[in-house]
PDB file of C-alpha atoms in Angstrom:
ATOM      1  CA  MET V   1      -0.027   0.022  -0.060  1.00 43.00           C
ATOM      2  CA  MET V   2       2.681   2.304   0.867  1.00 44.00           C
ATOM      3  CA  LYS V   3       4.346   1.783  -2.592  1.00 47.00           C
ATOM      4  CA  TYR V   4       1.103   3.028  -4.242  1.00 42.00           C
ATOM      5  CA  PHE V   5       0.909   5.912  -1.773  1.00 40.00           C
ATOM      6  CA  LYS V   6       4.463   7.043  -2.679  1.00 45.00           C
ATOM      7  CA  ARG V   7       3.832   6.730  -6.598  1.00 46.00           C
ATOM      8  CA  PHE V   8       0.567   8.888  -6.196  1.00 42.00           C
ATOM      9  CA  PHE V   9       2.501  11.376  -4.160  1.00 43.00           C
ATOM     10  CA  ALA V  10       5.140  11.481  -6.807  1.00 45.00           C
ATOM     11  CA  LEU V  11       2.646  11.740  -9.588  1.00 44.00           C
ATOM     12  CA  SER V  12       0.569  14.595  -7.783  1.00 46.00           C
ATOM     13  CA  PHE V  13       4.016  16.570  -7.073  1.00 47.00           C
ATOM     14  CA  PHE V  14       4.577  16.179 -10.907  1.00 46.00           C
ATOM     15  CA  VAL V  15       1.266  17.389 -11.935  1.00 46.00           C
ATOM     16  CA  PHE V  16       1.468  20.276  -9.245  1.00 49.00           C
ATOM     17  CA  HIS V  17       4.754  21.144 -10.733  1.00 50.00           C
ATOM     18  CA  LEU V  18       3.652  21.494 -14.216  1.00 50.00           C
ATOM     19  CA  ALA V  19       0.713  23.557 -13.324  1.00 52.00           C
ATOM     20  CA  TYR V  20       3.154  26.209 -11.974  1.00 52.00           C
ATOM     21  CA  ALA V  21       6.086  25.597 -14.145  1.00 51.00           C
ATOM     22  CA  ASP V  22       5.258  28.720 -16.249  1.00 51.00           C
ATOM     23  CA  SER V  23       5.509  31.013 -12.999  1.00 55.00           C
ATOM     24  CA  HIS V  24       8.705  29.325 -11.805  1.00 59.00           C
ATOM     25  CA  GLY V  25      10.432  29.044 -15.160  1.00 73.00           C
ATOM     26  CA  ASP V  26      12.404  25.821 -14.514  1.00 86.00           C
ATOM     27  CA  ILE V  27      10.006  23.593 -16.891  1.00 88.00           C
ATOM     28  CA  THR V  28       9.532  24.297 -20.458  1.00 86.00           C
ATOM     29  CA  THR V  29       7.246  22.876 -22.949  1.00 87.00           C
ATOM     30  CA  GLU V  30       7.124  23.046 -26.651  1.00 90.00           C
ATOM     31  CA  LEU V  31       4.376  21.714 -28.861  1.00 92.00           C
ATOM     32  CA  VAL V  32       6.150  19.528 -31.276  1.00 93.00           C
ATOM     33  CA  ILE V  33       3.071  18.927 -33.709  1.00 94.00           C
ATOM     34  CA  ARG V  34      -0.645  19.596 -33.897  1.00 94.00           C
ATOM     35  CA  THR V  35      -2.402  18.778 -36.978  1.00 95.00           C
ATOM     36  CA  PRO V  36      -5.537  17.340 -38.584  1.00 95.00           C
ATOM     37  CA  ASN V  37      -3.365  15.945 -41.383  1.00 96.00           C
ATOM     38  CA  ASP V  38      -1.055  13.235 -41.791  1.00 96.00           C
ATOM     39  CA  TRP V  39       2.562  13.879 -43.056  1.00 96.00           C
ATOM     40  CA  SER V  40       1.380  13.547 -46.934  1.00 95.00           C
ATOM     41  CA  GLY V  41      -1.373  16.278 -46.285  1.00 96.00           C
ATOM     42  CA  THR V  42      -4.219  13.965 -46.305  1.00 94.00           C
ATOM     43  CA  GLN V  43      -6.923  14.758 -43.591  1.00 95.00           C
ATOM     44  CA  LEU V  44      -6.913  12.099 -40.745  1.00 94.00           C
ATOM     45  CA  PRO V  45     -10.093  10.093 -40.271  1.00 91.00           C
ATOM     46  CA  SER V  46     -12.810  10.472 -37.381  1.00 87.00           C
ATOM     47  CA  TYR V  47     -12.277   7.901 -35.015  1.00 77.00           C
ATOM     48  CA  LEU V  48     -13.147   6.152 -31.634  1.00 70.00           C
ATOM     49  CA  SER V  49     -16.475   4.572 -32.392  1.00 78.00           C
ATOM     50  CA  SER V  50     -15.689   2.432 -29.436  1.00 84.00           C
ATOM     51  CA  PRO V  51     -13.584   2.920 -25.906  1.00 89.00           C
ATOM     52  CA  PRO V  52     -10.175   4.492 -26.580  1.00 91.00           C
ATOM     53  CA  GLU V  53      -6.873   2.562 -25.656  1.00 93.00           C
ATOM     54  CA  VAL V  54      -3.413   4.180 -26.149  1.00 94.00           C
ATOM     55  CA  ALA V  55      -0.252   2.081 -27.160  1.00 96.00           C
ATOM     56  CA  LEU V  56       3.592   3.454 -27.177  1.00 97.00           C
ATOM     57  CA  MET V  57       6.095   1.775 -28.992  1.00 97.00           C
ATOM     58  CA  ARG V  58       9.782   2.475 -29.148  1.00 98.00           C
ATOM     59  CA  TYR V  59      11.323   1.155 -32.297  1.00 97.00           C
ATOM     60  CA  THR V  60      15.008   0.804 -33.403  1.00 98.00           C
ATOM     61  CA  ILE V  61      15.578   0.647 -37.197  1.00 97.00           C
ATOM     62  CA  PRO V  62      19.082  -0.419 -38.292  1.00 98.00           C
ATOM     63  CA  PRO V  63      20.975   1.343 -40.970  1.00 97.00           C
ATOM     64  CA  ASN V  64      19.933   0.405 -44.561  1.00 96.00           C
ATOM     65  CA  ALA V  65      16.811  -1.596 -43.133  1.00 97.00           C
ATOM     66  CA  VAL V  66      13.428  -1.719 -45.020  1.00 97.00           C
ATOM     67  CA  LEU V  67      10.481  -2.163 -43.212  1.00 96.00           C
ATOM     68  CA  PRO V  68       7.744  -4.436 -44.720  1.00 97.00           C
ATOM     69  CA  ILE V  69       4.749  -2.678 -46.648  1.00 98.00           C
ATOM     70  CA  HIS V  70       2.169  -2.093 -43.920  1.00 97.00           C
ATOM     71  CA  MET V  71      -0.805   0.186 -43.001  1.00 97.00           C
ATOM     72  CA  HIS V  72      -2.085   1.437 -39.638  1.00 96.00           C
ATOM     73  CA  PRO V  73      -5.896   0.990 -39.077  1.00 94.00           C
ATOM     74  CA  ALA V  74      -5.561   3.839 -35.992  1.00 93.00           C
ATOM     75  CA  ILE V  75      -4.327   7.234 -35.826  1.00 95.00           C
ATOM     76  CA  ASN V  76      -0.679   7.397 -34.950  1.00 96.00           C
ATOM     77  CA  ALA V  77       2.368   9.674 -34.509  1.00 97.00           C
ATOM     78  CA  ALA V  78       6.036   9.171 -34.247  1.00 98.00           C
ATOM     79  CA  TYR V  79       8.973  11.537 -33.033  1.00 98.00           C
ATOM     80  CA  VAL V  80      12.154  10.769 -34.128  1.00 98.00           C
ATOM     81  CA  ILE V  81      14.510  10.344 -31.202  1.00 98.00           C
ATOM     82  CA  SER V  82      17.967   9.565 -33.442  1.00 98.00           C
ATOM     83  CA  GLY V  83      18.778   8.932 -36.913  1.00 98.00           C
ATOM     84  CA  GLU V  84      16.350   9.410 -39.933  1.00 98.00           C
ATOM     85  CA  VAL V  85      13.619   7.491 -41.640  1.00 98.00           C
ATOM     86  CA  THR V  86      12.185   7.784 -45.075  1.00 98.00           C
ATOM     87  CA  VAL V  87       8.275   6.897 -45.170  1.00 98.00           C
ATOM     88  CA  VAL V  88       7.092   5.887 -48.749  1.00 98.00           C
ATOM     89  CA  LYS V  89       3.720   5.592 -49.732  1.00 97.00           C
ATOM     90  CA  VAL V  90       2.977   2.714 -52.312  1.00 96.00           C
ATOM     91  CA  GLY V  91       1.695   4.434 -55.296  1.00 94.00           C
ATOM     92  CA  GLY V  92       3.764   7.594 -54.777  1.00 95.00           C
ATOM     93  CA  GLY V  93       5.046  10.096 -52.240  1.00 96.00           C
ATOM     94  CA  GLU V  94       8.002   9.954 -49.525  1.00 97.00           C
ATOM     95  CA  LYS V  95       9.409  12.144 -47.056  1.00 98.00           C
ATOM     96  CA  THR V  96      12.355  11.822 -45.031  1.00 98.00           C
ATOM     97  CA  PHE V  97      12.286  12.759 -40.958  1.00 98.00           C
ATOM     98  CA  ARG V  98      15.413  13.442 -38.911  1.00 98.00           C
ATOM     99  CA  LYS V  99      16.133  13.488 -35.327  1.00 98.00           C
ATOM    100  CA  GLY V 100      13.663  16.050 -33.535  1.00 97.00           C
ATOM    101  CA  ASP V 101      11.071  15.577 -36.225  1.00 98.00           C
ATOM    102  CA  ALA V 102       7.333  14.365 -35.817  1.00 97.00           C
ATOM    103  CA  ILE V 103       5.523  12.032 -38.083  1.00 97.00           C
ATOM    104  CA  VAL V 104       1.791  11.857 -38.301  1.00 97.00           C
ATOM    105  CA  GLU V 105       1.481   8.488 -39.899  1.00 96.00           C
ATOM    106  CA  THR V 106      -0.918   7.607 -42.841  1.00 95.00           C
ATOM    107  CA  VAL V 107      -4.283   5.809 -41.799  1.00 96.00           C
ATOM    108  CA  ASN V 108      -5.354   2.689 -43.977  1.00 96.00           C
ATOM    109  CA  THR V 109      -2.652   3.571 -46.678  1.00 96.00           C
ATOM    110  CA  TRP V 110       0.098   1.237 -47.672  1.00 97.00           C
ATOM    111  CA  HIS V 111       3.369   2.567 -46.882  1.00 98.00           C
ATOM    112  CA  TYR V 112       6.749   1.404 -45.497  1.00 97.00           C
ATOM    113  CA  GLY V 113       9.829   2.970 -43.903  1.00 97.00           C
ATOM    114  CA  THR V 114      13.515   2.686 -44.702  1.00 97.00           C
ATOM    115  CA  ASN V 115      16.600   3.997 -42.961  1.00 98.00           C
ATOM    116  CA  GLN V 116      19.029   5.304 -45.395  1.00 97.00           C
ATOM    117  CA  GLY V 117      21.292   7.017 -42.986  1.00 95.00           C
ATOM    118  CA  SER V 118      24.492   5.403 -41.407  1.00 96.00           C
ATOM    119  CA  GLU V 119      23.171   5.081 -37.725  1.00 97.00           C
ATOM    120  CA  PRO V 120      20.153   3.416 -36.130  1.00 98.00           C
ATOM    121  CA  THR V 121      16.913   5.245 -36.003  1.00 98.00           C
ATOM    122  CA  GLU V 122      15.144   5.453 -32.798  1.00 98.00           C
ATOM    123  CA  LEU V 123      11.273   6.391 -32.755  1.00 97.00           C
ATOM    124  CA  ILE V 124       8.862   6.687 -30.143  1.00 97.00           C
ATOM    125  CA  VAL V 125       5.272   5.871 -31.662  1.00 97.00           C
ATOM    126  CA  PHE V 126       2.021   7.036 -30.006  1.00 97.00           C
ATOM    127  CA  TYR V 127      -1.129   5.036 -31.237  1.00 96.00           C
ATOM    128  CA  ALA V 128      -4.645   6.284 -30.463  1.00 94.00           C
ATOM    129  CA  THR V 129      -6.431   3.000 -31.021  1.00 93.00           C
ATOM    130  CA  THR V 130      -9.175   0.905 -29.614  1.00 90.00           C
ATOM    131  CA  LYS V 131      -9.153  -2.446 -27.821  1.00 89.00           C
ATOM    132  CA  ASP V 132      -8.147  -5.320 -29.996  1.00 89.00           C
ATOM    133  CA  GLN V 133      -7.438  -3.067 -32.849  1.00 91.00           C
ATOM    134  CA  PRO V 134      -3.970  -3.791 -34.512  1.00 95.00           C
ATOM    135  CA  LEU V 135      -1.301  -1.264 -34.474  1.00 95.00           C
ATOM    136  CA  ALA V 136      -0.291  -2.429 -38.205  1.00 96.00           C
ATOM    137  CA  ILE V 137      -1.368  -4.714 -40.842  1.00 97.00           C
ATOM    138  CA  LYS V 138       1.444  -6.088 -43.206  1.00 96.00           C
ATOM    139  CA  LYS V 139       0.723  -6.472 -46.528  1.00 96.00           C
ATOM    140  CA  THR V 140       0.422 -10.112 -47.860  1.00 92.00           C
ATOM    141  CA  GLY V 141       0.755 -11.027 -51.676  1.00 81.00           C
ATOM    142  CA  PRO V 142       1.421  -8.826 -54.624  1.00 74.00           C
TER     143      PRO V 142
END
């Protein structure tokens, strides 16, 4: 029980500290991205026809690696921690993202990513999904 109290206290202190950060100047915030569109300019679909579920993944993509062609049935966004990744839409369109960039992924569109750089790429990806919905669907066949 004491373990949970300590966690609650620590979280409460953190939230309290954030609420007063602007007046104390010791915590800074930066809006990295806020958009209704994916990286290719397509408007994101409406969602949440069922209760929400959040997933957060950390990916490491080695140099010269190519991910399989896939699509995401849920809205997701990534933050590039290090390296670079080029996202390619099947049928045309691509964009390279580097350390510090944010990526709002396409939804229900076949695409893949590739690390054309010389160092591993690290990404943190946040998925706004629902229970039992896959985070990605790999393309099978031609």
